[in-house]
Coordinates of C-alpha atoms in Angstrom, one line a residue:
M1 CA 0.0 0.0 0.0
R2 CA 1.1 3.5 -0.7
I3 CA 0.5 5.7 2.4
L4 CA 0.7 9.5 2.6
Y5 CA 1.9 9.6 6.2
V6 CA 1.1 13.0 7.8
A7 CA 2.6 13.4 11.3
M8 CA 5.4 15.0 13.2
K9 CA 8.8 13.4 12.8
Y10 CA 10.3 15.0 15.9
D11 CA 9.0 15.0 19.5
Y12 CA 6.6 17.9 19.6
G13 CA 8.3 19.3 16.6
R14 CA 11.6 19.7 18.4
P15 CA 14.5 18.0 16.6
N16 CA 16.8 18.3 19.7
Q17 CA 14.4 16.0 21.5
G18 CA 14.7 13.2 18.9
P19 CA 12.1 11.4 16.9
S20 CA 8.5 11.5 18.0
F21 CA 6.3 8.7 19.5
E22 CA 4.5 8.6 16.1
H23 CA 7.7 8.1 14.2
Y24 CA 9.0 5.3 16.4
N25 CA 5.7 3.5 16.6
F26 CA 3.4 4.3 13.7
Y27 CA 5.8 5.1 10.9
D28 CA 8.4 2.4 11.8
C29 CA 5.7 -0.2 12.0
L30 CA 3.9 0.7 8.7
L31 CA 7.2 0.8 6.9
K32 CA 8.3 -2.6 8.2
M33 CA 4.9 -4.1 7.4
G34 CA 5.9 -3.5 3.8
H35 CA 4.0 -0.3 3.0
D36 CA 5.6 2.5 1.0
I37 CA 5.5 5.8 2.9
V38 CA 5.3 9.3 1.5
Y39 CA 6.5 11.1 4.7
F40 CA 4.9 14.5 5.2
D41 CA 6.4 16.0 8.4
F42 CA 3.9 18.8 8.6
M43 CA 5.5 20.5 11.7
T44 CA 9.0 20.8 10.2
L45 CA 7.6 22.0 6.8
M46 CA 5.4 24.6 8.6
Q47 CA 8.4 25.8 10.7
E48 CA 10.5 26.1 7.5
H49 CA 8.0 27.6 5.1
G50 CA 4.9 28.7 7.0
Q51 CA 1.4 27.4 7.6
T52 CA -0.1 28.4 4.2
W53 CA 2.8 26.9 2.2
M54 CA 2.6 23.7 4.2
N55 CA -1.2 23.3 3.6
S56 CA -0.8 24.0 -0.1
R57 CA 2.1 21.5 -0.3
L58 CA -0.1 18.8 1.3
M59 CA -2.8 19.3 -1.4
E60 CA -0.2 19.2 -4.1
V61 CA 1.5 16.0 -2.8
A62 CA -1.9 14.3 -2.3
K63 CA -2.9 15.1 -5.9
T64 CA 0.4 14.1 -7.4
E65 CA 1.2 10.9 -5.4
K66 CA -2.4 9.5 -5.5
P67 CA -1.9 7.5 -2.3
D68 CA -4.1 4.6 -1.3
L69 CA -4.5 6.1 2.1
M70 CA -3.7 9.3 4.0
F71 CA -2.9 8.5 7.6
T72 CA -2.8 11.5 9.8
V73 CA -1.9 12.3 13.5
L74 CA -3.1 15.9 14.1
F75 CA -1.5 18.0 16.8
T76 CA -3.3 21.4 17.2
D77 CA -4.5 23.7 14.4
E78 CA -1.6 23.4 11.9
F79 CA -4.0 22.4 9.1
H80 CA -6.7 24.4 7.4
A81 CA -10.0 22.5 7.5
S82 CA -10.4 23.2 3.8
T83 CA -7.1 21.4 3.1
L84 CA -8.2 18.2 4.7
R85 CA -11.7 18.4 3.2
H86 CA -10.1 18.9 -0.3
V87 CA -8.0 15.8 0.1
T88 CA -10.9 13.7 1.4
E89 CA -13.8 15.0 -0.7
D90 CA -12.4 16.5 -3.9
L91 CA -9.5 14.2 -4.4
G92 CA -11.4 11.2 -3.1
I93 CA -8.5 9.8 -1.1
V94 CA -9.3 7.5 1.9
T95 CA -8.3 9.6 4.9
I96 CA -8.0 8.6 8.5
N97 CA -6.8 10.4 11.6
W98 CA -5.6 8.8 14.9
F99 CA -6.9 10.9 17.7
C100 CA -4.6 10.5 20.7
D101 CA -6.4 12.2 23.5
D102 CA -10.2 11.6 23.2
H103 CA -10.4 10.8 26.9
W104 CA -10.2 14.5 27.7
R105 CA -9.9 16.4 24.4
F106 CA -13.0 15.3 22.5
E107 CA -15.3 18.2 23.1
R108 CA -12.8 20.9 22.5
Y109 CA -10.8 19.3 19.6
S110 CA -11.7 15.9 18.1
R111 CA -15.4 16.6 17.4
L112 CA -14.4 19.7 15.4
W113 CA -11.8 18.0 13.2
A114 CA -13.3 14.5 12.8
P115 CA -15.7 15.6 10.0
C116 CA -12.6 16.5 7.8
F117 CA -11.7 12.8 7.6
R118 CA -13.3 9.7 6.1
W119 CA -12.4 7.7 9.1
V120 CA -11.0 8.3 12.6
V121 CA -9.4 6.1 15.2
T122 CA -9.9 6.6 18.9
T123 CA -8.4 4.7 21.9
A124 CA -11.1 6.0 24.2
E125 CA -14.2 3.8 24.9
S126 CA -15.9 6.8 26.4
A127 CA -15.6 8.7 23.1
L128 CA -17.7 6.2 21.1
P129 CA -21.2 7.5 22.2
K130 CA -19.9 11.1 21.8
Y131 CA -19.1 10.5 18.2
A132 CA -22.5 8.9 17.7
Q133 CA -24.1 11.9 19.3
I134 CA -22.7 14.3 16.8
G135 CA -23.6 12.0 13.9
Y136 CA -20.1 10.8 13.0
H137 CA -20.2 7.0 12.5
N138 CA -16.9 6.0 10.8
V139 CA -15.1 5.6 14.1
I140 CA -12.7 2.7 14.8
K141 CA -12.0 1.8 18.4
S142 CA -8.4 0.7 18.6
Q143 CA -5.8 0.9 21.3
W144 CA -2.1 1.6 21.9
A145 CA 0.2 -1.3 21.4
C146 CA 3.8 -2.4 21.1
N147 CA 5.9 -2.0 18.0
T148 CA 7.6 -5.3 18.1
F149 CA 9.8 -4.4 15.1
L150 CA 11.5 -2.0 17.6
Y151 CA 10.8 -3.1 21.2
R152 CA 12.4 -6.4 21.9
R153 CA 13.5 -8.8 24.6
M154 CA 17.2 -8.6 25.2
S155 CA 17.7 -11.3 27.8
L156 CA 20.0 -9.2 30.0
P157 CA 20.6 -9.6 33.7
P158 CA 18.7 -7.2 36.1
E159 CA 20.5 -3.9 36.9
Y160 CA 17.7 -2.0 38.7
D161 CA 15.1 -2.8 41.4
V162 CA 12.4 -0.3 40.3
T163 CA 12.4 2.2 37.5
F164 CA 10.1 4.9 36.2
I165 CA 10.4 6.7 32.9
G166 CA 8.3 9.8 32.5
Q167 CA 8.1 13.4 33.5
P168 CA 7.7 14.4 37.1
Y169 CA 4.4 16.4 36.8
G170 CA 1.3 16.1 38.9
Q171 CA 1.7 13.7 41.9
R172 CA 4.5 11.7 40.3
R173 CA 7.4 13.2 42.2
K174 CA 5.5 12.7 45.4
V175 CA 4.8 9.1 44.6
I176 CA 8.5 8.5 43.8
E177 CA 9.5 10.2 47.1
Q178 CA 7.1 7.9 49.0
L179 CA 8.7 4.8 47.5
R180 CA 12.1 6.0 48.5
D181 CA 10.9 6.9 52.0
A182 CA 9.8 3.3 52.2
G183 CA 13.4 2.2 51.6
I184 CA 12.9 1.2 47.9
N185 CA 15.6 1.9 45.4
V186 CA 13.9 3.7 42.5
R187 CA 15.7 5.1 39.4
T188 CA 13.9 7.7 37.3
W189 CA 14.4 9.1 33.8
G190 CA 12.7 11.9 31.9
Q191 CA 12.8 15.6 31.4
G192 CA 12.7 17.1 34.9
W193 CA 14.5 14.3 36.7
D194 CA 18.2 14.5 37.6
S195 CA 19.0 11.6 35.2
G196 CA 17.5 13.5 32.3
R197 CA 15.8 11.9 29.3
A198 CA 16.4 8.4 28.2
S199 CA 16.9 7.7 24.5
Q200 CA 14.7 5.2 22.7
D201 CA 17.4 2.5 22.9
E202 CA 18.2 3.3 26.5
M203 CA 14.5 3.0 27.4
I204 CA 14.2 -0.4 25.8
R205 CA 17.3 -1.5 27.7
I206 CA 15.9 -0.1 31.0
F207 CA 12.7 -2.1 30.5
N208 CA 14.8 -5.2 30.0
T209 CA 17.0 -4.7 33.0
S210 CA 14.5 -3.6 35.6
R211 CA 13.0 -6.0 38.1
I212 CA 9.9 -3.8 38.3
N213 CA 8.9 -1.2 35.6
L214 CA 6.6 1.3 37.2
N215 CA 3.8 3.0 35.2
L216 CA 1.8 5.9 36.5
T217 CA -1.3 6.3 34.3
A218 CA -2.8 9.6 35.4
A219 CA -3.2 11.8 32.3
Y220 CA -3.6 15.5 32.7
D221 CA -5.6 18.0 30.7
A222 CA -2.5 19.8 29.7
N223 CA -1.3 19.0 26.1
S224 CA -1.4 16.1 23.7
H225 CA 0.7 13.1 24.8
D226 CA 0.9 14.4 28.3
D227 CA 3.8 16.8 27.8
P228 CA 3.4 19.8 30.1
D229 CA 6.3 21.5 28.3
A230 CA 4.6 21.3 24.9
P231 CA 3.2 24.6 23.6
S232 CA 0.1 25.6 25.6
Q233 CA -3.1 25.2 23.6
K234 CA -4.9 27.7 25.9
T235 CA -4.4 30.6 23.5
H236 CA -4.8 28.6 20.2
F237 CA -7.8 29.5 18.1
L238 CA -8.8 27.0 15.5
W239 CA -9.0 29.8 12.9
R240 CA -9.6 27.6 9.9
L241 CA -12.7 26.1 11.4
L242 CA -14.3 29.5 10.6
E243 CA -14.3 28.1 7.1
Y244 CA -17.5 26.3 6.3
I245 CA -17.1 22.7 7.4
P246 CA -20.0 20.6 6.0
F247 CA -20.7 18.1 8.6
T248 CA -20.4 14.9 6.5
T249 CA -19.7 11.3 7.4
A250 CA -19.7 7.9 5.8
R251 CA -22.2 5.3 6.8
K252 CA -20.7 2.3 8.5
G253 CA -19.0 -0.1 6.1
S254 CA -18.8 2.5 3.3
T255 CA -15.4 3.3 1.9
T256 CA -16.5 5.1 -1.2
G257 CA -18.4 8.2 -0.1
W258 CA -19.9 10.3 2.5
T259 CA -23.6 10.9 3.3
Q260 CA -24.4 14.6 3.9
I261 CA -25.9 15.1 7.4
S262 CA -26.0 18.9 7.3
Q263 CA -25.5 20.8 4.1
N264 CA -25.6 24.2 5.7
S265 CA -24.1 23.7 9.1
E266 CA -21.6 26.4 10.1
L267 CA -19.2 26.4 13.1
T268 CA -18.6 29.5 15.0
Q269 CA -15.0 30.3 15.9
P270 CA -14.0 27.8 18.5
T271 CA -11.5 28.6 21.2
V272 CA -9.3 25.8 22.6
T273 CA -9.4 26.1 26.4
E274 CA -7.4 23.2 27.7
P275 CA -5.6 24.2 30.9
A276 CA -2.1 25.4 30.3
G277 CA -0.5 23.1 32.8
P278 CA -0.8 19.7 34.5
A279 CA -3.1 21.0 37.3
G280 CA -6.2 20.2 35.3
H281 CA -8.5 17.3 35.5
T282 CA -6.9 13.9 35.7
T283 CA -8.0 10.6 34.2
E284 CA -6.4 7.2 34.4
Q285 CA -6.1 6.0 30.8
I286 CA -4.3 3.2 29.1
K287 CA -1.0 4.3 27.6
G288 CA 1.6 2.9 25.2
R289 CA 3.7 2.0 28.2
N290 CA 1.1 -0.6 29.2
F291 CA 2.1 -2.6 26.1
E292 CA 5.7 -1.6 25.6
V293 CA 7.0 -2.9 28.9
P294 CA 5.4 -6.4 28.5
G295 CA 6.4 -6.3 24.9
T296 CA 10.1 -6.4 25.9
G297 CA 9.6 -9.1 28.5
G298 CA 9.6 -6.7 31.4
F299 CA 7.6 -6.9 34.5
L300 CA 5.0 -4.1 34.6
L301 CA 3.5 -2.7 37.8
T302 CA 0.9 -0.1 36.7
E303 CA -1.5 2.2 38.2
N304 CA -4.9 0.9 37.3
A305 CA -6.4 2.3 34.1
A306 CA -10.0 2.0 32.7
H307 CA -10.5 -1.2 30.7
L308 CA -7.0 -2.5 31.3
E309 CA -8.6 -5.9 32.2
D310 CA -9.8 -6.1 28.6
Y311 CA -6.2 -6.4 27.4
Y312 CA -4.3 -8.3 30.1
K313 CA -5.2 -10.7 32.9
L314 CA -4.5 -8.6 36.0
G315 CA -2.2 -10.3 38.5
E316 CA -1.2 -12.9 35.9
E317 CA 0.2 -10.9 32.9
V318 CA 0.6 -7.5 34.4
V319 CA 0.1 -6.2 38.0
N320 CA -2.0 -3.2 38.8
F321 CA -2.5 -1.0 41.9
Y322 CA -5.0 1.6 43.1
S323 CA -3.2 3.5 45.8
T324 CA 0.4 4.4 46.8
E325 CA 0.1 2.1 49.8
E326 CA -0.8 -0.8 47.6
M327 CA 1.9 0.1 45.1
I328 CA 4.6 0.0 47.9
E329 CA 3.2 -3.3 49.2
K330 CA 3.3 -4.9 45.8
V331 CA 6.8 -3.6 45.0
R332 CA 8.1 -5.2 48.2
Y333 CA 6.3 -8.4 47.4
Y334 CA 7.4 -8.9 43.9
L335 CA 11.0 -7.8 44.6
S336 CA 11.2 -10.8 47.1
H337 CA 9.2 -13.3 44.9
E338 CA 11.4 -13.6 41.8
D339 CA 9.9 -16.7 40.3
E340 CA 6.4 -15.3 40.5
R341 CA 7.6 -12.0 39.0
T342 CA 9.4 -13.7 36.2
A343 CA 6.3 -15.9 35.4
I344 CA 4.1 -12.8 35.2
A345 CA 6.6 -11.0 32.9
E346 CA 6.7 -14.0 30.6
A347 CA 2.9 -14.3 30.4
G348 CA 2.7 -10.6 29.7
Y349 CA 5.3 -10.9 27.0
R350 CA 3.5 -13.8 25.3
R351 CA 0.1 -12.0 25.5
T352 CA 1.5 -8.8 23.9
L353 CA 3.1 -10.7 21.0
K354 CA -0.2 -12.6 20.5
D355 CA -2.7 -9.7 20.8
H356 CA -1.2 -6.3 21.2
T357 CA 1.2 -5.3 18.4
Y358 CA 0.8 -2.3 16.2
R359 CA 1.1 -4.6 13.2
Q360 CA -2.1 -6.3 14.5
R361 CA -3.8 -2.9 15.2
F362 CA -3.1 -1.6 11.7
Q363 CA -4.2 -4.8 10.1
E364 CA -7.5 -4.6 11.9
I365 CA -7.9 -0.9 10.9
F366 CA -7.1 -1.6 7.3
E367 CA -9.7 -4.4 7.3
Q368 CA -12.4 -2.1 8.6
I369 CA -11.7 0.6 6.0
G370 CA -11.6 -1.8 3.2
L371 CA -7.9 -1.7 2.4
A372 CA -6.8 -5.1 3.7
N373 CA -6.5 -6.4 0.2
L374 CA -3.5 -4.1 -0.4
A375 CA -1.0 -6.6 1.0
A376 CA 2.7 -6.1 1.6
R377 CA 5.3 -7.4 -0.8
I378 CA 6.7 -10.8 0.0
D379 CA 10.1 -12.0 -1.1
G380 CA 11.1 -15.5 -2.2
A381 CA 11.4 -16.7 1.4
Q382 CA 7.9 -15.5 2.1
R383 CA 9.2 -12.6 4.2
V384 CA 7.7 -9.2 4.2
V385 CA 9.8 -6.7 2.2
T386 CA 10.3 -3.4 4.1
G387 CA 8.7 -0.6 2.3
Q388 CA 10.4 2.5 0.9
T389 CA 10.2 6.1 2.2
Q390 CA 9.9 9.3 0.2
E391 CA 10.3 12.3 2.4
V392 CA 8.4 15.4 1.2
R393 CA 10.3 18.7 1.0

C-alpha cells in the first residue's frame, strides 16, 4: 500500500528531542509491514515555510502521489479544514486520523476535526457515544500497542530494582518520594528528573534490565501526549474552522463516499481552552507503556487504568494497583518473589506478541476501512519486504 503519512517526525516538533512517538511506533511499523511511505512531516515543513505553504504542499502532494491512504496524526491547528476536506472529498482519497487524547480532548478538539476525515481512530471507549451523538459514524475503536519491530526482549541480567520513565508532573514526584521513603531503590528518567531523558534505545534496555517497571497512568488536561512543556493550547484558536465545514460522514461499512448530514451547518470560531499546565482534571487511561514494557519481556506494575482488564489478565500478565500504599506493598512483594515476578513477565510478553502489536492494530484498521487487500510485498522466502520512504520537501 502507498500511504501518505502526515505526522510530526520529531518529538513535539523539536529536533533536539529526537524522533516522536508517532515516528517510532506508527511510521516504523507501517514501513516494516511493507508499505511504501510518503512522509509528510507537517511541523517541520510549517516551521521552515509557514502554515499556508505547508497546507498547499499537502494538497499538491496528495494530488500528485495519489496514495491509497492518507494516515494523519493531528497536533493542534496546523492544518486548514479546507485542506483536509479537499483531500478527502475533492481528491477522493481515503483519509484517517488517529486521535490520541479523546479521553479529555474530544469536546474541544476531536469533534471539530473528525468531519474532515473519512475515518477516525480513537483509543477511548468513552468517546464512542460522543461520536455517535454528533452523527459521526466511521469511528474505529483501537488501542495503543507495542511496535515489536522496535521493542524487543534482550535477555539481559537485572540492573535496577524499580524504574520509572516519564516526566515528574502532577503527583509523580511525590509518589516516587514515598517509594524512596519506604526504603525502595527507585531510578527515574525523563525531562525534569536528575538523570534526564532516556533515548529510545536506552529506554528499551531499561525495560529489559528492571526487576519492576513502574507505570503511572494519570493523564492531565495539559497537552497532547501528556507533555506539560509542549506549547500551551490555551491561547490557540482553530481559525480555519471558521471556514464552512460541511458536517459529513460515511455510513458504517462504506469506503466510497460520505452521506451529507447537514448541508448548511456552520461552526462558530471555537476557542481551545485546555488548561495550560498539569493542574487540570486527571483521568487514568491506558497508555503505550502498558504494552511496551510487557512487549520487551519486562515486569509491569501499573496504576490501574480504565478497561486494562480487557487487554491483560491482571495479576497474571501485568500487575496493577489503586493507591500508593498498595503500590509500595506490591513492590516489596514482587522484589522478594522472583519466580512469580518472572512468570508474570513471561505471560505478559506472550500476550503482547499474540494480541497487542501495532502490526495487528493496523491490520484490523485496514480491514475495517476496506484496504486489507493491499497486501505487503513478499520475497522468495515468504518474508515481508520493508517498504520505501519518500520524504516530502
